[in-house]
Amino acid sequence: MTDSASRLAALRAALGQMNVDGFVLPRGDEHLGEYVAPCAERLAWLTGFTGSAGMTVVQRDGPSAVFSDGRYITQMDQQIDGALWSRLHIRDTPPAHWLAANGGAGKRIGYDPRLVGEAGLQPFLDAGLTLVPLAANPVDQVWTDRPAAPATPCLPHPLTYAGVDSAAKRERIADTLKAEGQDAVILGDPTSIAWLLNIRGGDIPYIPVCLAFAILHADARLDLFIDPARVPADTGTWLGPQVSITPPDRLEAALAALTGQRVRIDPVGTAIWFIQTVQAAGATVVRGSDPCVVPKAVKNEVEQDGARRAHMQDGVALCRFLHWLDEAGVGQGELEAAGRLDSCRAGSPDYREESFPAISGAGPNGAVIHYRVTPESNRRLGANEVYLIDSGGQYPFGTTDVTRTIWTGPDAGPDHVRGPFTRVLKGHIALAQARFPAGVTGHALDALARYALWQAGLDYDHGTGHGIGSYLSVHEGPASISAVYRPVAIEAGMILSNEPGYYRPGAFGIRLENLLLVRPAPVGAPGRAFLEFETLTLAPFDRRLIDVALLTEGERSWLDAYHARVCEDIAPHLDSAGQTWLRAACAPLAGG
């Protein structure tokens, strides 16, 4: 049998020993995070699917399925054995509905209460399914060579980068708790804890956090549940006397001690185990969002300046890479190209690591929205094809994320590529230029980026924009720009991506991404505030793929001004050959 087949058989045997008929396994870890440590890659180990979002439903005697969103449909087809699992779009076929319709009704379906939030579990209950919390995770029982849990040191994140000290942040969140009549909040998101305490670590690839849980009390005291050996003395001093370092095995007892208190828990971002444990202790659970999420998303002035600094350094690296790509890219493998960009970034002493695994896709691989190149799939860049590179960097003062789509030449870009490329660019420009009233959600802006594509009967199956952390996660909530409505207003200080795209399976992919800083706009009637975007990313768009005739005069003016800014800011940091290349790449379109 293949590994997937033998692993599935072992899991089904374990389910029989646990007296359950099925098992629901989400992609996330105990912190319900998108990016997880190797020891938490349970879905990938079991099914072979390496996407950052998804779920499998396994039945002991019956069909099983893996679900993910539109970013990963092609990848699921490539990675998952269709003889073992159905491969389904999670929005078109919700897992709970599928399970109820495929033999799950009346069965005992197990779940790990430390891996799923209450909100994630509710659709299964609404479908009338019988759910059984398991004391142990059956995947962990059969994963015999599971990697060890990470244990990197917890280090201070200096005020020169953070901008606001931890005591002030804790007082602010504690004031929120007191105003809402709450005694404490459970924090399960390591990025919230990192932001709140001004600490960073290395437990998860691409995200500089330490995996920990915390209880913040309404008097601003905080219990941090992490192995004390991972907290150096200088970090303990940095955290101060109001932060107690407590071993993780005391977490359950600490929750039990909340008897009689009103405890805030995020039902979406925190495992249901916390709700079950707190309720069993006789405390009152107050369901509410993580109170750190919005303050973390609204960057202070120091963090905003840090983002600009990060994008300046990132722009220099990206332009050096694009220059190299034009001269020597054809014949290089996707892995080698991604490695070259990483080495360009590593030329800065401030560079720490990638902010996510680079998406380096040549030709048809670029149509896989979240393609991850492997030694087996490593395709060489050919002449006269489309190459998509989506990557980002972590710097101690900011996080970057940028996508460029390149024509390798030497012939001119063909019309069947230039048309959709230019429509994607038109959508990108429309969003970058947007002005909108304060209080607007990203859902209201999403159509701006899609309109030009829609007019040609084209679209893309992913969101248009996500939040970006400050030396934290490259995917940060709560705001987004998406066709899916989320009741979160865009606020000044937030950083969002602008990344419309178009994908032709088996042929090519197009995505054009810059990061945008939300700022007040100098318009609006008295008493009515408006917002706009400042583009942070500094790198040219490939003029060889632009059909100038499809652009309006205003769009051409925006692009010419953007390219002039890129050239002015980046050229002084390049060598003579690089400057010559950049001036050509940023030349005005009017004469093209």
Short mmCIF file of C-alpha atoms in Angstrom, two decimals, residues 163-385:
data_model
loop_
_atom_site.label_atom_id
_atom_site.label_comp_id
_atom_site.label_asym_id
_atom_site.label_seq_id
_atom_site.Cartn_x
_atom_site.Cartn_y
_atom_site.Cartn_z
CA GLY A 163 6.54 51.34 19.31
CA VAL A 164 4.38 50.78 22.43
CA ASP A 165 5.47 48.97 25.58
CA SER A 166 3.75 45.84 26.80
CA ALA A 167 2.44 47.36 30.01
CA ALA A 168 0.51 49.98 28.03
CA LYS A 169 -0.89 47.32 25.71
CA ARG A 170 -1.96 45.11 28.61
CA GLU A 171 -3.62 48.05 30.36
CA ARG A 172 -5.49 48.87 27.15
CA ILE A 173 -6.82 45.34 26.73
CA ALA A 174 -7.58 45.08 30.45
CA ASP A 175 -9.61 48.29 30.20
CA THR A 176 -11.63 46.64 27.42
CA LEU A 177 -12.31 43.66 29.69
CA LYS A 178 -13.39 45.87 32.58
CA ALA A 179 -15.63 47.99 30.36
CA GLU A 180 -17.41 44.84 29.20
CA GLY A 181 -17.71 43.32 32.68
CA GLN A 182 -15.18 40.53 32.11
CA ASP A 183 -12.60 39.24 34.58
CA ALA A 184 -10.17 37.58 32.20
CA VAL A 185 -9.56 36.55 28.60
CA ILE A 186 -7.98 33.35 27.28
CA LEU A 187 -5.43 34.04 24.54
CA GLY A 188 -4.70 31.11 22.25
CA ASP A 189 -3.20 32.92 19.27
CA PRO A 190 0.60 33.11 19.59
CA THR A 191 0.68 36.24 17.41
CA SER A 192 -1.63 38.01 19.86
CA ILE A 193 0.62 36.99 22.73
CA ALA A 194 3.73 38.08 20.81
CA TRP A 195 2.17 41.48 20.08
CA LEU A 196 0.82 41.98 23.59
CA LEU A 197 4.09 41.10 25.35
CA ASN A 198 6.51 42.44 22.71
CA ILE A 199 8.24 39.09 22.36
CA ARG A 200 9.22 36.96 19.38
CA GLY A 201 10.48 33.40 18.85
CA GLY A 202 11.08 30.76 16.23
CA ASP A 203 8.65 27.93 16.90
CA ILE A 204 6.84 28.12 13.55
CA PRO A 205 8.48 28.40 10.15
CA TYR A 206 7.97 31.87 8.66
CA ILE A 207 6.26 33.38 11.75
CA PRO A 208 8.54 34.59 14.58
CA VAL A 209 6.48 33.46 17.57
CA CYS A 210 6.71 31.15 20.54
CA LEU A 211 3.83 28.70 20.89
CA ALA A 212 2.15 29.51 24.18
CA PHE A 213 -1.19 30.21 25.82
CA ALA A 214 -2.01 33.10 28.14
CA ILE A 215 -4.63 34.34 30.57
CA LEU A 216 -4.88 38.13 30.80
CA HIS A 217 -6.74 39.35 33.88
CA ALA A 218 -8.74 42.56 34.17
CA ASP A 219 -6.07 44.05 36.45
CA ALA A 220 -3.53 43.66 33.59
CA ARG A 221 -1.73 40.69 35.17
CA LEU A 222 -0.91 37.95 32.71
CA ASP A 223 -0.18 34.24 33.12
CA LEU A 224 2.03 32.99 30.28
CA PHE A 225 1.99 29.20 29.87
CA ILE A 226 5.33 28.20 28.42
CA ASP A 227 8.28 26.09 29.59
CA PRO A 228 10.26 28.44 31.89
CA ALA A 229 13.49 27.05 30.42
CA ARG A 230 12.55 28.76 27.17
CA VAL A 231 12.45 32.21 28.78
CA PRO A 232 15.97 33.64 29.26
CA ALA A 233 16.62 35.89 32.22
CA ASP A 234 16.69 39.06 30.14
CA THR A 235 13.31 38.16 28.65
CA GLY A 236 11.90 37.64 32.15
CA THR A 237 13.14 41.09 33.10
CA TRP A 238 11.69 42.50 29.86
CA LEU A 239 8.27 40.99 30.66
CA GLY A 240 8.22 42.45 34.17
CA PRO A 241 6.65 41.37 37.47
CA GLN A 242 3.05 41.41 36.23
CA VAL A 243 3.75 38.55 33.83
CA SER A 244 4.09 35.14 35.46
CA ILE A 245 5.86 32.32 33.60
CA THR A 246 3.95 29.10 34.22
CA PRO A 247 4.66 25.57 32.89
CA PRO A 248 2.08 24.41 30.32
CA ASP A 249 1.04 21.42 32.43
CA ARG A 250 -0.50 23.86 34.94
CA LEU A 251 -2.84 25.39 32.36
CA GLU A 252 -5.83 23.19 33.19
CA ALA A 253 -5.48 23.94 36.90
CA ALA A 254 -5.27 27.66 36.17
CA LEU A 255 -8.49 27.48 34.18
CA ALA A 256 -10.15 25.59 37.01
CA ALA A 257 -9.17 28.44 39.35
CA LEU A 258 -11.36 30.85 37.34
CA THR A 259 -14.46 29.57 39.17
CA GLY A 260 -17.12 32.25 39.45
CA GLN A 261 -15.45 34.62 36.99
CA ARG A 262 -16.63 35.91 33.64
CA VAL A 263 -14.06 34.68 31.12
CA ARG A 264 -13.85 35.90 27.54
CA ILE A 265 -13.04 33.26 24.90
CA ASP A 266 -12.96 33.65 21.13
CA PRO A 267 -15.18 30.82 19.80
CA VAL A 268 -13.56 31.05 16.36
CA GLY A 269 -9.87 31.40 17.19
CA THR A 270 -9.62 29.39 20.42
CA ALA A 271 -10.05 25.63 20.82
CA ILE A 272 -13.37 24.46 22.25
CA TRP A 273 -11.42 22.63 24.95
CA PHE A 274 -11.00 25.96 26.72
CA ILE A 275 -14.75 26.61 26.72
CA GLN A 276 -15.47 23.10 27.96
CA THR A 277 -12.83 23.32 30.70
CA VAL A 278 -13.83 26.78 31.91
CA GLN A 279 -17.50 25.86 32.00
CA ALA A 280 -16.71 22.68 33.94
CA ALA A 281 -14.87 24.85 36.48
CA GLY A 282 -18.02 26.87 37.14
CA ALA A 283 -16.94 30.03 35.36
CA THR A 284 -19.13 31.95 32.94
CA VAL A 285 -17.89 31.91 29.35
CA VAL A 286 -18.37 35.18 27.49
CA ARG A 287 -18.00 34.53 23.79
CA GLY A 288 -16.18 37.39 22.13
CA SER A 289 -13.41 38.06 19.64
CA ASP A 290 -9.78 38.12 20.69
CA PRO A 291 -9.44 41.72 22.00
CA CYS A 292 -5.84 41.94 20.71
CA VAL A 293 -6.75 41.36 17.07
CA VAL A 294 -7.85 44.85 16.04
CA PRO A 295 -5.21 46.79 18.05
CA LYS A 296 -2.55 44.49 16.58
CA ALA A 297 -3.84 45.10 13.05
CA VAL A 298 -3.81 48.89 13.44
CA LYS A 299 -0.11 49.68 13.23
CA ASN A 300 1.28 52.55 15.30
CA GLU A 301 3.57 55.18 13.76
CA VAL A 302 6.73 53.24 14.60
CA GLU A 303 5.34 50.09 12.99
CA GLN A 304 4.21 52.05 9.92
CA ASP A 305 7.67 53.51 9.49
CA GLY A 306 9.10 50.03 9.97
CA ALA A 307 6.86 48.71 7.20
CA ARG A 308 8.13 51.40 4.83
CA ARG A 309 11.70 50.52 5.75
CA ALA A 310 11.05 46.81 5.19
CA HIS A 311 9.55 47.47 1.78
CA MET A 312 12.46 49.65 0.76
CA GLN A 313 14.92 46.85 1.53
CA ASP A 314 12.61 44.28 -0.01
CA GLY A 315 12.22 46.40 -3.14
CA VAL A 316 15.98 46.56 -3.63
CA ALA A 317 16.20 42.78 -3.33
CA LEU A 318 13.26 42.20 -5.64
CA CYS A 319 14.59 44.53 -8.33
CA ARG A 320 18.00 42.82 -8.21
CA PHE A 321 16.18 39.51 -8.63
CA LEU A 322 14.02 40.73 -11.52
CA HIS A 323 17.11 42.08 -13.28
CA TRP A 324 18.82 38.70 -12.89
CA LEU A 325 15.65 36.93 -14.06
CA ASP A 326 15.57 38.98 -17.26
CA GLU A 327 19.18 38.17 -18.02
CA ALA A 328 19.56 34.58 -16.83
CA GLY A 329 16.15 33.24 -15.83
CA VAL A 330 15.40 31.05 -18.83
CA GLY A 331 16.68 27.57 -18.10
CA GLN A 332 16.68 28.03 -14.33
CA GLY A 333 14.50 25.78 -12.19
CA GLU A 334 11.65 27.12 -10.07
CA LEU A 335 13.55 26.15 -6.93
CA GLU A 336 16.70 27.90 -8.12
CA ALA A 337 14.75 31.06 -8.98
CA ALA A 338 13.10 31.15 -5.55
CA GLY A 339 16.48 30.52 -3.93
CA ARG A 340 17.99 33.39 -5.91
CA LEU A 341 15.33 35.80 -4.61
CA ASP A 342 15.91 34.58 -1.06
CA SER A 343 19.65 35.18 -1.46
CA CYS A 344 18.95 38.69 -2.76
CA ARG A 345 16.95 39.40 0.38
CA ALA A 346 19.67 37.84 2.52
CA GLY A 347 22.01 40.56 1.23
CA SER A 348 20.44 42.78 3.89
CA PRO A 349 21.77 42.22 7.43
CA ASP A 350 18.22 42.91 8.68
CA TYR A 351 16.67 40.02 6.76
CA ARG A 352 15.54 37.15 8.97
CA GLU A 353 13.66 34.63 6.79
CA GLU A 354 10.90 34.23 4.23
CA SER A 355 7.46 35.23 5.45
CA PHE A 356 5.99 32.14 3.71
CA PRO A 357 7.26 29.49 1.29
CA ALA A 358 7.79 31.26 -2.02
CA ILE A 359 5.29 30.41 -4.76
CA SER A 360 7.58 30.03 -7.78
CA GLY A 361 5.54 28.76 -10.71
CA ALA A 362 6.58 28.58 -14.36
CA GLY A 363 4.05 28.05 -17.14
CA PRO A 364 1.20 25.77 -16.01
CA ASN A 365 2.52 25.57 -12.44
CA GLY A 366 1.69 29.26 -12.05
CA ALA A 367 -1.98 28.35 -12.45
CA VAL A 368 -1.83 26.45 -9.13
CA ILE A 369 -2.78 29.35 -6.88
CA HIS A 370 -0.72 28.27 -3.86
CA TYR A 371 1.77 26.10 -5.72
CA ARG A 372 4.73 24.91 -3.68
CA VAL A 373 7.63 23.71 -5.77
CA THR A 374 9.37 20.48 -4.76
CA PRO A 375 12.43 18.74 -6.19
CA GLU A 376 10.03 16.44 -8.04
CA SER A 377 7.92 19.26 -9.55
CA ASN A 378 10.82 21.67 -10.15
CA ARG A 379 10.09 22.94 -13.67
CA ARG A 380 12.66 24.90 -15.64
CA LEU A 381 11.66 28.34 -16.87
CA GLY A 382 11.22 28.15 -20.62
CA ALA A 383 11.45 30.88 -23.22
CA ASN A 384 8.26 32.78 -24.06
CA GLU A 385 6.19 31.72 -21.09
#
